[in-house]
Amino acid sequence: MIHSAPNRLMPGIVLAMAMLLAACGKTGAPAATETTAASGDAIIAPALIPQPAAMMPAEGGFMVSADTPVHARGSEAETVARQFIALAAKTPQLQLKLDDAATDAGGIVFAIDDTLPAAAPEAYSLDVSPQRIRVSASDGRGLYYGAVTLWQLLTSGAGDAPLRVPALRIDDTPRFGWRGLMLDSARHFQSVDEIKRVLDQMALHKLNTFHWHLTDDQGWRIEIKQYPKLTEVGGCRVPAGDGGIDPKSGQPRPYCGFYTQEQIRDVVAHAAALHITIVPEIDMPGHAQAAIAAYPELGVLGDKPVPLNEWGVNTYLFNVEESTFRFLENVLDEVITLFPGKYIHLGGDEAVKDQWKASPRVQARMRELGIRTEEEMQSHLLKRLEKHLVAKDRLMIGWDEILAGGLPPEAAVMSWRGTEGGIAAAKQGHDVVMSPVSDLYLDYLQTDSPNEPPGRPATVTLQEVYAYEPMPAGLDATQQKHVLGVQANTWTEHMRGFERVQHAIFPRIAALAESAWSPAERKDWDGFLKRLPVQLQRYRALGIAYAQTPFQVDIATAGSGRDGKVQVALSNPLGYEVRYTTDGSAPAATSPLFEQPLDVKLPAQVQAAAFFAGQPLATASVRKLDATSLLTRNDEEMKMCTGNLMLRLEDDGPADGERAIFKVDIFNPCWQWTGADLDGIAAIEVRAGRIPYYFQLAHDEPHRKFKPAKSAHGELEIRSGCEGPSLASVPLPAGTEADGFVTLKAELPAATAGSHDLCVVFTGDTRPAMWALDRISLLPAAPRP
């Protein structure tokens, strides 16, 4: 069960997929968007994401070719014009040139217009007539966003030069001033080039705030010259299991990475050119393990070893000594010199106070300061650091846990545990960024597809991101002004490479952009789905490895196949039309349209793909069906017995390259095959893997359940019902075979027959490792001679 990398879109898809048909008229197939010109003629609307605030189509259009001159009026306009020319050269590969001629007739004009309101620096106007294109704004920021919209207009057509831009008038301004994306570089490290690629795409989605999570338990990623061990020690960890061992030498192989201050200045400058402000995060007082590993005197436990390769909610906190406060102030002083933006993020989340409660020294320090509770102690620390930041002309922002114990006077709140924290902060007169885990956490999977990469199996779908309304109900007009905007967060525990980061962000960033920029009344899910295929083509042209899973087809079966047939259901997560074949050929636009479950004769090969405007949106899903394959299920096809704490976990080996992925409930590792038909089945074969158990779960740890082992290494148990009687049990070995797996065969009692909810359980507490199901097969009894 090796997970393969996301497939790219098929190369034959043309850029104008959403523009080819005015109405497909088929079930599940969104029709192309239409609008009306002044004359009443139907015009297919351009595929713009995010939707502009106001757009009025007109008659005719402007033809753009390599001979079209580009004019700039002023130095800011020239900068934007050059950025537009560079973007047009990438896609649609149009080689434009800046023209210094005094006249701007018959060309593309970028102009700073001093008559436009200066209070709206991100607003712009875009006029397209048969004679010319003019983009104007009061500020370079708005002019840049106008250039992005014009680029999207150029890439909404058929792709052949000359390009026709429809005549229209756009007057556009963002709904929110904070349009953010957070990327965690602490858990897994991204290169400077990869960070710049994220920034480039943010700008093309009109996002303007990059929240950079630079420190955490698993890594300290920012160079602090006064404290070099932060990166020398805290910037490295040895991964658990085989992933932390050099396959050639057998020695530990550390995972390291940090950004030098020079590199950070380079990234900040790159972001500034794209009108993006970077908000750095230095997390405290929790998520501090990497810093404490580097300088143990900062912690509560003295010189005890500090692990950096465990995931979850850890209990290490900074201590509350004056020397530690000064350390944090010194760190922030260097951070301030690198990031010119208004806000510095100080975290404040998931700071489990067990170490503080158990420490006589911390308790004595609290008494010295006249502080009654640990929450007030955290508030005291953050208030002091906020005062330090304000003195340096910066403001503090933190996760909504900073509300406990009292907010620092000028702090802003990032509401992640829901909307309640944001509402409470706004009602107290504090600025707020809405970023709820339920709707905007991009480390959650996008679909239920088995092709999803490792991560948290809870889903935040594209539609959920799109549907999220950032302005909470119940705030009056004054309180609403404190809602700065909206942000999605990308945590990278499970994102070992940049391709997975892209899978998480794209295309959900497009949905985020529309919530952050477009007026609420302009949002339209069906219209978004019609514009999205063109956006995917832009991603492909720019080399973005966006998620394929929302555009693939899920193939589900019902029935045992023992009567020579099986029922097949096909679905696409976004509701695009599905076309299929059963003869082994690739589906095409002329293939049958799936409308109801199919009765398929065995053996067969079902192939299915989602289509829009006659073009496939992703490579076809393929499933071979025969009597033998229907007797096997992998872990993805099994349900979890309880699903208390679900994860899709990657194997620890091989050290490099692709690894197996296991669906696991780490609180109750038990997998269920509902309604397994055991008539004629003599035995059950299970293929299992063994992965490191390297989770710190704080107060949730006691909830993990183990069934007691009867032998040295535990047993594989097959039960009828997860709490039902045992059907079979075989001892587990001490370890796996060389490939990291073991195959076990459990004989069933002779009288076993009928339908059973088969549950696969591994007994015993086998930490620091755990067994995980890879697949289960029903083995028929041998025919009688």
XYZ file of N, CA and C in Angstrom, residues 318-418:
303
model
N 8.938 26.884 28.746
C 9.969 27.765 29.275
C 9.711 27.963 30.771
N 10.801 28.107 31.525
C 10.590 28.450 32.928
C 10.265 29.939 33.062
N 10.096 30.409 34.269
C 9.606 31.774 34.479
C 10.640 32.644 35.189
N 11.903 32.277 35.018
C 12.971 33.065 35.624
C 13.179 34.371 34.861
N 13.725 35.348 35.548
C 14.035 36.625 34.909
C 15.026 36.429 33.767
N 15.963 35.529 33.928
C 16.945 35.285 32.872
C 16.281 34.745 31.605
N 15.225 33.933 31.761
C 14.508 33.415 30.597
C 13.708 34.515 29.927
N 13.106 35.378 30.730
C 12.402 36.529 30.143
C 13.358 37.371 29.310
N 14.554 37.594 29.818
C 15.533 38.395 29.064
C 15.956 37.671 27.785
N 16.124 36.344 27.868
C 16.433 35.560 26.674
C 15.379 35.802 25.596
N 14.101 35.700 25.970
C 13.028 35.878 25.004
C 13.019 37.292 24.438
N 13.293 38.279 25.266
C 13.361 39.658 24.776
C 14.514 39.825 23.794
N 15.643 39.193 24.090
C 16.789 39.285 23.183
C 16.491 38.623 21.838
N 15.813 37.478 21.889
C 15.419 36.808 20.653
C 14.505 37.716 19.834
N 13.514 38.297 20.491
C 12.576 39.152 19.775
C 13.257 40.378 19.195
N 14.278 40.897 19.856
C 14.999 42.049 19.310
C 15.628 41.711 17.961
N 16.190 40.494 17.830
C 16.770 40.114 16.543
C 15.674 39.842 15.507
N 14.568 39.271 15.954
C 13.449 39.023 15.042
C 12.928 40.341 14.474
N 12.819 41.347 15.328
C 12.303 42.654 14.896
C 13.172 43.261 13.805
N 14.475 43.064 13.903
C 15.364 43.647 12.891
C 15.182 42.987 11.527
N 14.624 41.775 11.508
C 14.478 41.029 10.262
C 13.128 41.224 9.598
N 12.102 41.465 10.408
C 10.739 41.530 9.887
C 10.152 42.907 10.155
N 9.963 43.707 9.128
C 9.479 45.074 9.335
C 7.975 45.190 9.543
N 7.260 44.077 9.470
C 5.808 44.130 9.608
C 5.371 44.547 10.998
N 4.105 44.861 11.109
C 3.529 45.399 12.342
C 3.459 44.366 13.462
N 3.183 43.087 13.106
C 2.887 42.072 14.115
C 4.013 41.054 14.265
N 4.211 40.625 15.523
C 5.038 39.475 15.850
C 4.129 38.489 16.577
N 4.108 37.241 16.117
C 3.240 36.222 16.703
C 4.001 35.508 17.821
N 3.400 35.461 19.015
C 4.051 34.838 20.170
C 3.399 33.519 20.571
N 2.572 32.960 19.717
C 2.014 31.640 19.996
C 1.051 31.669 21.168
N 1.464 31.047 22.290
C 0.624 30.970 23.474
C -0.313 29.786 23.486
N -0.225 28.901 22.502
C -1.177 27.790 22.397
C -0.646 26.525 23.051
N -1.563 25.676 23.445
C -1.281 24.312 23.898
C -0.141 24.244 24.907
N -0.094 25.219 25.797
C 0.937 25.241 26.840
C 0.414 24.472 28.052
N 0.643 23.159 28.037
C 0.200 22.312 29.144
C 1.017 22.685 30.380
N 0.342 23.004 31.463
C 1.021 23.614 32.624
C 1.520 22.602 33.642
N 1.592 21.305 33.297
C 1.970 20.284 34.271
C 3.346 20.557 34.884
N 4.322 20.920 34.049
C 5.666 21.165 34.581
C 5.677 22.355 35.529
N 4.954 23.386 35.191
C 4.876 24.537 36.099
C 4.223 24.149 37.420
N 3.152 23.374 37.349
C 2.447 22.973 38.566
C 3.317 22.104 39.458
N 4.153 21.261 38.847
C 4.962 20.317 39.617
C 6.280 20.907 40.097
N 6.641 22.094 39.629
C 7.949 22.667 39.946
C 7.890 23.557 41.176
N 8.593 23.202 42.261
C 8.639 24.083 43.431
C 9.186 25.466 43.082
N 10.170 25.519 42.171
C 10.774 26.805 41.828
C 9.781 27.694 41.084
N 9.020 27.119 40.138
C 8.029 27.916 39.414
C 6.962 28.410 40.382
N 6.524 27.537 41.287
C 5.503 27.951 42.244
C 6.026 29.058 43.158
N 7.297 28.956 43.557
C 7.883 30.012 44.390
C 7.975 31.327 43.610
N 8.338 31.225 42.349
C 8.437 32.418 41.504
C 7.061 33.082 41.345
N 6.015 32.276 41.208
C 4.667 32.829 41.116
C 4.296 33.568 42.395
N 4.674 32.997 43.509
C 4.371 33.690 44.772
C 5.142 35.003 44.864
N 6.400 34.999 44.399
C 7.195 36.231 44.403
C 6.516 37.330 43.595
N 5.881 36.924 42.492
C 5.241 37.895 41.596
C 3.788 38.182 41.966
N 3.287 37.488 42.978
C 1.898 37.693 43.381
C 0.898 37.130 42.390
N 1.281 36.037 41.721
C 0.443 35.420 40.684
C -0.179 34.157 41.246
N -1.504 34.012 41.056
C -2.238 32.925 41.697
C -2.295 31.648 40.870
N -2.435 31.753 39.552
C -2.636 30.573 38.713
C -1.612 30.518 37.593
N -1.461 29.326 37.045
C -0.528 29.154 35.934
C -0.984 29.914 34.695
N -2.302 30.020 34.486
C -2.795 30.806 33.354
C -2.420 32.272 33.524
N -2.492 32.774 34.735
C -2.091 34.159 34.982
C -0.582 34.317 34.803
N 0.166 33.229 35.090
C 1.619 33.286 34.880
C 1.941 33.422 33.391
N 1.224 32.669 32.561
C 1.423 32.813 31.116
C 1.047 34.218 30.668
N -0.057 34.729 31.175
C -0.483 36.079 30.814
C 0.558 37.106 31.243
N 1.158 36.906 32.423
C 2.199 37.832 32.903
C 3.386 37.853 31.938
N 3.810 36.655 31.502
C 4.920 36.566 30.553
C 4.587 37.291 29.254
N 3.400 37.017 28.711
C 3.044 37.611 27.432
C 2.831 39.120 27.539
N 2.283 39.570 28.653
C 2.116 41.013 28.829
C 3.463 41.716 28.879
N 4.427 41.089 29.540
C 5.759 41.703 29.582
C 6.362 41.767 28.179
N 6.242 40.688 27.432
C 6.817 40.681 26.092
C 6.055 41.601 25.152
N 4.758 41.716 25.345
C 3.997 42.668 24.529
C 4.482 44.090 24.782
N 4.708 44.419 26.040
C 5.222 45.756 26.381
C 6.568 45.989 25.710
N 7.380 44.950 25.677
C 8.686 45.049 25.023
C 8.513 45.299 23.525
N 7.558 44.608 22.912
C 7.315 44.795 21.485
C 6.775 46.190 21.186
N 5.846 46.647 21.993
C 5.266 47.980 21.768
C 6.342 49.050 21.836
N 7.278 48.883 22.757
C 8.381 49.843 22.862
C 9.247 49.841 21.606
N 9.205 48.756 20.859
C 9.971 48.641 19.607
C 9.091 48.898 18.385
N 7.905 49.461 18.594
C 6.971 49.797 17.522
C 6.431 48.560 16.821
N 6.166 47.508 17.604
C 5.550 46.302 17.083
C 4.362 45.941 17.968
N 3.478 45.108 17.426
C 2.332 44.619 18.179
C 2.377 43.097 18.261
N 1.803 42.580 19.317
C 1.748 41.141 19.541
C 0.437 40.575 19.004
N 0.526 39.386 18.411
C -0.650 38.588 18.101
C -0.370 37.192 18.612
N -1.412 36.495 19.063
C -1.240 35.145 19.580
C -2.483 34.318 19.343
N -2.344 33.004 19.523
C -3.489 32.107 19.407
C -4.479 32.383 20.533
N -5.710 31.910 20.365
C -6.779 32.364 21.267
C -6.606 31.918 22.716
N -5.676 31.003 23.014
C -5.406 30.663 24.411
C -4.907 31.855 25.221
N -4.409 32.891 24.537
C -3.895 34.043 25.294
C -5.030 34.814 25.967
N -6.274 34.478 25.648
C -7.399 35.094 26.350
C -7.426 34.675 27.815
N -6.988 33.429 28.102
C -7.004 32.947 29.481
C -5.996 33.740 30.312
N -6.395 34.120 31.491
C -5.510 34.879 32.370
C -5.499 36.361 32.077
N -6.208 36.793 31.028
C -6.264 38.217 30.702
C -5.401 38.567 29.511
N -6.001 39.254 28.530
C -5.265 39.636 27.323
C -4.294 40.771 27.603
N -3.101 40.722 27.024
C -2.247 41.909 27.041
C -2.972 43.089 26.403
N -2.695 44.303 26.845
C -3.526 45.458 26.459
C -3.702 45.675 24.963
N -2.650 45.521 24.164
C -2.749 45.847 22.741
C -2.630 44.623 21.845
N -2.811 43.434 22.423
C -2.624 42.199 21.662
C -3.802 41.928 20.733
N -3.491 41.311 19.597
C -4.508 40.791 18.693
C -4.597 39.281 18.878
N -5.738 38.720 18.520
C -6.009 37.308 18.765
C -6.261 36.607 17.444
N -5.622 35.440 17.278
C -5.883 34.571 16.139
C -6.738 33.419 16.653
N -7.982 33.363 16.213
C -8.965 32.436 16.772
C -8.928 31.120 16.022
N -8.349 30.058 16.639
C -8.190 28.782 15.957
C -9.075 27.681 16.513
N -9.492 27.765 17.779
C -10.277 26.667 18.371
C -11.769 26.804 18.079
N -12.096 27.633 17.130
C -13.473 27.941 16.784
C -13.595 29.442 16.604
